[in-house]
Amino acid sequence: MPDPNPLGATPDVLVIGGGTAALCAAIAARRAGVSVRLLEQAPRGLRGGNTRHSRNLRFMHVKTTPLSTGPYPETEFWADLERATAGTIDAILTPLLIQGSEDITDWLEGAGVHFQSHASGVLPPSRKTAFLLGGGKSMLNALYTTAERLGVVLNYATEVQDLSIRDGRLEQVTISSGGHVHTLSPRAVIACCGGAQASRDWLRTHWGDAAEGFINRGTPYAEGKVLRSMLAQGAVSVGDPEHAYLVAVDARSPDDDGGIATRVRCMPAGIVVDVRGRRAYDEGGDTASTRYALWGQRLARFPGQIGHLILDARGVRAAPPSLYPPLSAASVTALAEVMGIDPVALAATVADYNAAVRASDDPGDTAAWHSVGLDPPKSGHALPLTEPPFAAYPMRPGITFTYHGVGIDAQTRVRLTKGGAMENLFAAGMIMAPNIIPRGYVSGLALTIGIVFGRLAGQEAARHAQR
Amino acid sequence: MPSDERRTEARRVLGICNACGYCNGLCDLFEAAKHRPRLADGDLAHLANLCHGCRSCLYACQYAPPHGFAVNVPRALAEMRHQSYADYAWPRAFAGLLERGVLTAVMVGLGAVGLLLALVLWSLPHDILFAQHTGPGAFYRIMPWGWMLVLGLLPLAWSMLAFGMGLHRYWRAARTEAVTLTLRALLSALRDVLLLRNLSGGGPGCNDLDEQPSHKRRWIHQGMVLGLLLSFAATGVATYYHHALGWEAPYPLTSAPVVLGTLGGLLMSAAIAGLLWLKRHGDREPTAAVALKADYALLVLLLSVALTGLALLLWRETAAMGLLLAIHLGSVLAFFLLMPYSKLVHAGYRFIALLVEASERTRQRDE
Ligand SMILES: Cc1cc2nc3c(=O)[nH]c(=O)nc-3n(C[C@H](O)[C@H](O)[C@H](O)COP(=O)(O)OP(=O)(O)OC[C@H]3O[C@@H](n4cnc5c(N)ncnc54)[C@H](O)[C@@H]3O)c2cc1C
């Protein structure tokens, strides 16, 4: 028998989650004058979900600001989203996002968050996104402090297990904390608890055995209980559970929470083979930052969801710093043994590749080196792999988020399959992001969605609670 | 902690930093580490001394404990810094003094004060030692000028030599090909020292106490340095009065040495109290025990110099003056002796690290 209400007073607005969306919602609701309680499943030291791992956010700005290298007008933001989502843009929510993004850097600064100016001289040039000084965790520290100062009650290591929804109303929230189960019935609830990508069971239902080969780049506290509870009780499902934003990460990374440092980035410098020692894709074709995501998707289709980036000594020298040093051996066959790849096959693949490599007209222009008569080709950066020692990074698909969430209306209320929306259940952040990006991605968008819709949800929930 | 353990840990955490890079706006360390991806022993020493121990990067770190990677850059580099102090100490045989900072400070402090007390108690009849002395030359009736000079200058000269040798060895190790000394680099490094730019967390300040950034430590530290400089200035002016003008101490309350010394002593004492307060109330997570102890040792030593100086000023016309003078001179002697074997060496190593950084930076910009 769950004992009622031992967490203390029932708040007007209950916020589920502890990342960007949750904090922006809690701060906005509290500023609107209602009492707010925030429940974060993670312990304090690991608070903040995937926001902890993030760095930059996308914002519309018509003038040049110190936070970016040039203007980024509304039309361009819209065009970027249209391209990324292959035209499946939400005509109501997307304008809210873009226009709402205009003042988010000011709003965050007002809540104690600091940005890194381009004057620091150490940022990659970025016209469309602003960089958080110290990254997502610094932002979280500032937002948590502000929330606490405003009087938001924070409960860590407190998990929402279930919601009870009846007749389009959220009646009760079931909470587990310190080994006890409690219930609360606040006037309004905002779900900001991200996706389900950390749940292996959930991944398996959509990806089958391949799920075993995935690495979760972010928080282990993203099991999707609240998402599933809503969907099971008539919330509109958006996006596609079988789509995930996957990035190539080092196969030696921990199962969860390896964060940004686990990325493997230098595919154009080598060749990528599967366990059979065979190539499957053009490694030189895509050198933009989108290549991480491209390789994530490809690795998900590799046998055993594992691939190996093979480099020679020159490639290793050119590689950016990595979390784990590459595995290395004096010869290609010895390397194959280390990696558990068929040595004969790998030696043949490397030999075929080296034989197919052609220098560009200007041999110094390494980007233009390419293969001839190779299938699949390597269309750029095709330098021969000849300088020992040889090295390899084992890679797996690293899941960032899934394109699966709940539908919301323009007030961020959770929509119902039978029509209409929940009167007192709101959603913000990755849990509703597929409304805007059911597929594709542009950098810095996830944070922006969390901030814009978190803030909006906080205001709307407060308005509802005050009614 | 054994030296290779320190190096291994510093290399491990900075390797993760190089793969992440989120903190590159907080201070110069992270870009510097990126330019030294091999993280060889010399690189580690340079990076450790470049780190001002501001703690911001621990709170910003997605990999900080309880995360499994357990990245704690400020702690790893505090350990590494102490390793480099020991590695470059001169003579090498004295390196152990730096590893046991508190014991060293206590022993040398008590020893020096004891020595001075013994000296006056043994050399002076009690009716002179405990008499009221006023007017010019009062101090020298307790301790002759020549003695003071010997007790001050000899240890100071030795310490300067030892300090200088350490810095010279460090400079030779830290100086890469990319380092060409230019006036621009020198000015840039001096500016970094003056403003403690690397203690500003990229703008909002550093995590002096907890998750909240502040500029407290930065300004309090500079207050202490100013106090120390004023005290040195007081000594300098007094020496000038003595030698050039033939005026003998004690000087009147409104004279330059007394005013400078009093201001310096008060400022130092207040600032040290502030720094001690920060140390006591600050989170221990981003520091290493060895660094904390060394900090305490130096702060208490400096505080004793300042407080005994003020006490001497306050009671210089009473019968306690003789003993107070001995105690003050004893603590000054201890301070001089400990200069190369205490946390004070950080000033030199850090300046070199900033200079190396500034010259590498200006060179990269010129290219
Ligand atoms: C390595 C990495 C780097 C990234 N970098 C960027 C970037 O630079 N820019 C960007 O825009 N996006 C980035 N992202 C995407 C990131 O997901 C979003 O930026 C953002 O974190 C989403 O915010 P959110 O508040 O919706 O979710 P999260 O920040 O993930 O927060 C969800 C919160 O809900 C809590 N929670 C979950 N379930 C429950 C429950 N049942 N009860 C109570 N609490 C619960 C979690 O503990 C967590 O605190 C990155 C992601 C990863 C993994």
mmCIF file of C-alpha atoms and ligand atoms in Angstrom, chain A residues 15-23 39-42 46-58 140 144 158-161 192-195 197 216-226 258-262 399-401 428-431 441-450, chain B residues 22 62-63, ligand 1:
data_model
loop_
_atom_site.group_PDB
_atom_site.id
_atom_site.type_symbol
_atom_site.label_atom_id
_atom_site.label_comp_id
_atom_site.label_asym_id
_atom_site.label_seq_id
_atom_site.Cartn_x
_atom_site.Cartn_y
_atom_site.Cartn_z
ATOM 1 C CA VAL A 15 8.389 18.502 -12.695
ATOM 2 C CA ILE A 16 9.667 15.044 -13.634
ATOM 3 C CA GLY A 17 13.327 15.006 -14.672
ATOM 4 C CA GLY A 18 16.498 16.899 -13.897
ATOM 5 C CA GLY A 19 18.012 18.009 -17.209
ATOM 6 C CA THR A 20 17.686 21.220 -19.229
ATOM 7 C CA ALA A 21 14.004 20.906 -19.927
ATOM 8 C CA ALA A 22 13.128 20.124 -16.316
ATOM 9 C CA LEU A 23 15.110 23.029 -14.866
ATOM 10 C CA LEU A 39 11.991 14.924 -9.048
ATOM 11 C CA GLU A 40 15.290 13.705 -10.439
ATOM 12 C CA GLN A 41 15.906 9.980 -10.670
ATOM 13 C CA ALA A 42 19.690 10.313 -10.603
ATOM 14 C CA LEU A 46 24.992 12.352 -11.550
ATOM 15 C CA ARG A 47 22.101 14.769 -11.912
ATOM 16 C CA GLY A 48 21.173 16.332 -15.198
ATOM 17 C CA GLY A 49 20.648 13.516 -17.705
ATOM 18 C CA ASN A 50 22.196 13.949 -21.119
ATOM 19 C CA THR A 51 22.408 17.671 -20.583
ATOM 20 C CA ARG A 52 25.524 16.862 -18.556
ATOM 21 C CA HIS A 53 27.226 15.780 -21.757
ATOM 22 C CA SER A 54 26.157 18.658 -23.987
ATOM 23 C CA ARG A 55 28.048 21.707 -25.146
ATOM 24 C CA ASN A 56 26.236 24.041 -27.510
ATOM 25 C CA LEU A 57 22.760 25.226 -28.387
ATOM 26 C CA ARG A 58 21.194 26.580 -31.536
ATOM 27 C CA LEU A 140 23.123 22.648 -14.838
ATOM 28 C CA TYR A 144 19.993 24.123 -10.055
ATOM 29 C CA THR A 158 13.584 9.973 -6.761
ATOM 30 C CA GLU A 159 12.026 8.131 -9.649
ATOM 31 C CA VAL A 160 8.584 8.504 -11.130
ATOM 32 C CA GLN A 161 7.389 5.015 -11.864
ATOM 33 C CA CYS A 192 10.860 16.332 -18.850
ATOM 34 C CA CYS A 193 12.421 12.944 -18.380
ATOM 35 C CA GLY A 194 13.953 12.297 -21.784
ATOM 36 C CA GLY A 195 13.703 9.144 -23.833
ATOM 37 C CA GLN A 197 17.453 4.855 -24.818
ATOM 38 C CA ASN A 216 24.390 4.300 -24.588
ATOM 39 C CA ARG A 217 26.413 7.495 -24.768
ATOM 40 C CA GLY A 218 24.392 9.276 -22.157
ATOM 41 C CA THR A 219 22.751 8.904 -18.785
ATOM 42 C CA PRO A 220 21.709 5.465 -17.544
ATOM 43 C CA TYR A 221 18.644 7.204 -16.058
ATOM 44 C CA ALA A 222 16.677 7.264 -19.286
ATOM 45 C CA GLU A 223 14.555 4.173 -19.051
ATOM 46 C CA GLY A 224 11.402 5.665 -20.494
ATOM 47 C CA LYS A 225 8.975 4.549 -17.784
ATOM 48 C CA VAL A 226 7.018 7.789 -17.930
ATOM 49 C CA GLY A 258 30.697 7.586 -21.802
ATOM 50 C CA GLY A 259 29.665 11.011 -23.086
ATOM 51 C CA ILE A 260 31.390 13.092 -25.712
ATOM 52 C CA ALA A 261 34.917 11.702 -25.357
ATOM 53 C CA THR A 262 34.079 8.251 -26.715
ATOM 54 C CA ILE A 399 22.991 5.845 -29.030
ATOM 55 C CA THR A 400 22.363 9.504 -28.248
ATOM 56 C CA PHE A 401 18.582 9.609 -28.294
ATOM 57 C CA ALA A 428 9.183 19.222 -22.731
ATOM 58 C CA GLY A 429 12.624 18.205 -23.923
ATOM 59 C CA MET A 430 13.672 14.999 -25.634
ATOM 60 C CA ILE A 431 10.424 13.350 -24.613
ATOM 61 C CA TYR A 441 19.464 16.268 -36.523
ATOM 62 C CA VAL A 442 21.245 19.576 -36.499
ATOM 63 C CA SER A 443 23.762 20.297 -33.790
ATOM 64 C CA GLY A 444 22.606 22.119 -30.677
ATOM 65 C CA LEU A 445 18.940 21.518 -31.364
ATOM 66 C CA ALA A 446 18.195 19.177 -28.456
ATOM 67 C CA LEU A 447 19.184 21.723 -25.833
ATOM 68 C CA THR A 448 17.217 24.437 -27.586
ATOM 69 C CA ILE A 449 14.111 22.271 -27.661
ATOM 70 C CA GLY A 450 14.561 21.595 -23.947
ATOM 71 C CA TYR B 22 34.548 21.256 -23.043
ATOM 72 C CA GLN B 62 30.806 15.324 -16.947
ATOM 73 C CA TYR B 63 33.335 12.681 -15.877
HETATM 74 C C1 LIG C 1 27.309 12.832 -25.451
HETATM 75 C C2 LIG C 1 26.160 13.731 -25.745
HETATM 76 C C3 LIG C 1 26.395 15.029 -26.173
HETATM 77 C C4 LIG C 1 25.348 15.881 -26.452
HETATM 78 N N1 LIG C 1 25.635 17.149 -26.850
HETATM 79 C C5 LIG C 1 24.621 17.994 -27.136
HETATM 80 C C6 LIG C 1 24.885 19.340 -27.489
HETATM 81 O O1 LIG C 1 26.036 19.785 -27.512
HETATM 82 N N2 LIG C 1 23.845 20.142 -27.796
HETATM 83 C C7 LIG C 1 22.560 19.701 -27.741
HETATM 84 O O2 LIG C 1 21.654 20.471 -28.024
HETATM 85 N N3 LIG C 1 22.278 18.427 -27.394
HETATM 86 C C8 LIG C 1 23.258 17.565 -27.083
HETATM 87 N N4 LIG C 1 22.981 16.285 -26.702
HETATM 88 C C9 LIG C 1 21.599 15.870 -26.661
HETATM 89 C C10 LIG C 1 20.970 15.943 -25.249
HETATM 90 O O3 LIG C 1 20.155 14.837 -25.156
HETATM 91 C C11 LIG C 1 20.162 17.202 -25.041
HETATM 92 O O4 LIG C 1 21.020 18.266 -25.125
HETATM 93 C C12 LIG C 1 19.471 17.433 -23.695
HETATM 94 O O5 LIG C 1 20.208 16.862 -22.689
HETATM 95 C C13 LIG C 1 18.095 16.949 -23.592
HETATM 96 O O6 LIG C 1 17.522 17.536 -22.414
HETATM 97 P P1 LIG C 1 16.344 16.882 -21.625
HETATM 98 O O7 LIG C 1 16.130 17.748 -20.446
HETATM 99 O O8 LIG C 1 15.213 16.622 -22.514
HETATM 100 O O9 LIG C 1 16.875 15.444 -21.199
HETATM 101 P P2 LIG C 1 18.010 15.033 -20.172
HETATM 102 O O10 LIG C 1 18.996 16.092 -20.027
HETATM 103 O O11 LIG C 1 18.476 13.696 -20.605
HETATM 104 O O12 LIG C 1 17.227 14.912 -18.812
HETATM 105 C C14 LIG C 1 16.344 13.868 -18.501
HETATM 106 C C15 LIG C 1 16.231 13.832 -17.001
HETATM 107 O O13 LIG C 1 15.143 13.045 -16.578
HETATM 108 C C16 LIG C 1 15.540 12.212 -15.492
HETATM 109 N N5 LIG C 1 14.606 11.078 -15.481
HETATM 110 C C17 LIG C 1 14.453 10.139 -16.437
HETATM 111 N N6 LIG C 1 13.480 9.288 -16.085
HETATM 112 C C18 LIG C 1 13.004 9.706 -14.887
HETATM 113 C C19 LIG C 1 11.990 9.243 -14.005
HETATM 114 N N7 LIG C 1 11.247 8.180 -14.320
HETATM 115 N N8 LIG C 1 11.774 9.902 -12.847
HETATM 116 C C20 LIG C 1 12.526 11.006 -12.517
HETATM 117 N N9 LIG C 1 13.481 11.479 -13.334
HETATM 118 C C21 LIG C 1 13.721 10.840 -14.497
HETATM 119 C C22 LIG C 1 16.966 11.889 -15.788
HETATM 120 O O14 LIG C 1 17.660 11.475 -14.656
HETATM 121 C C23 LIG C 1 17.446 13.239 -16.330
HETATM 122 O O15 LIG C 1 17.830 14.085 -15.296
HETATM 123 C C24 LIG C 1 24.008 15.418 -26.364
HETATM 124 C C25 LIG C 1 23.769 14.129 -25.924
HETATM 125 C C26 LIG C 1 24.825 13.284 -25.610
HETATM 126 C C27 LIG C 1 24.531 11.906 -25.132
#
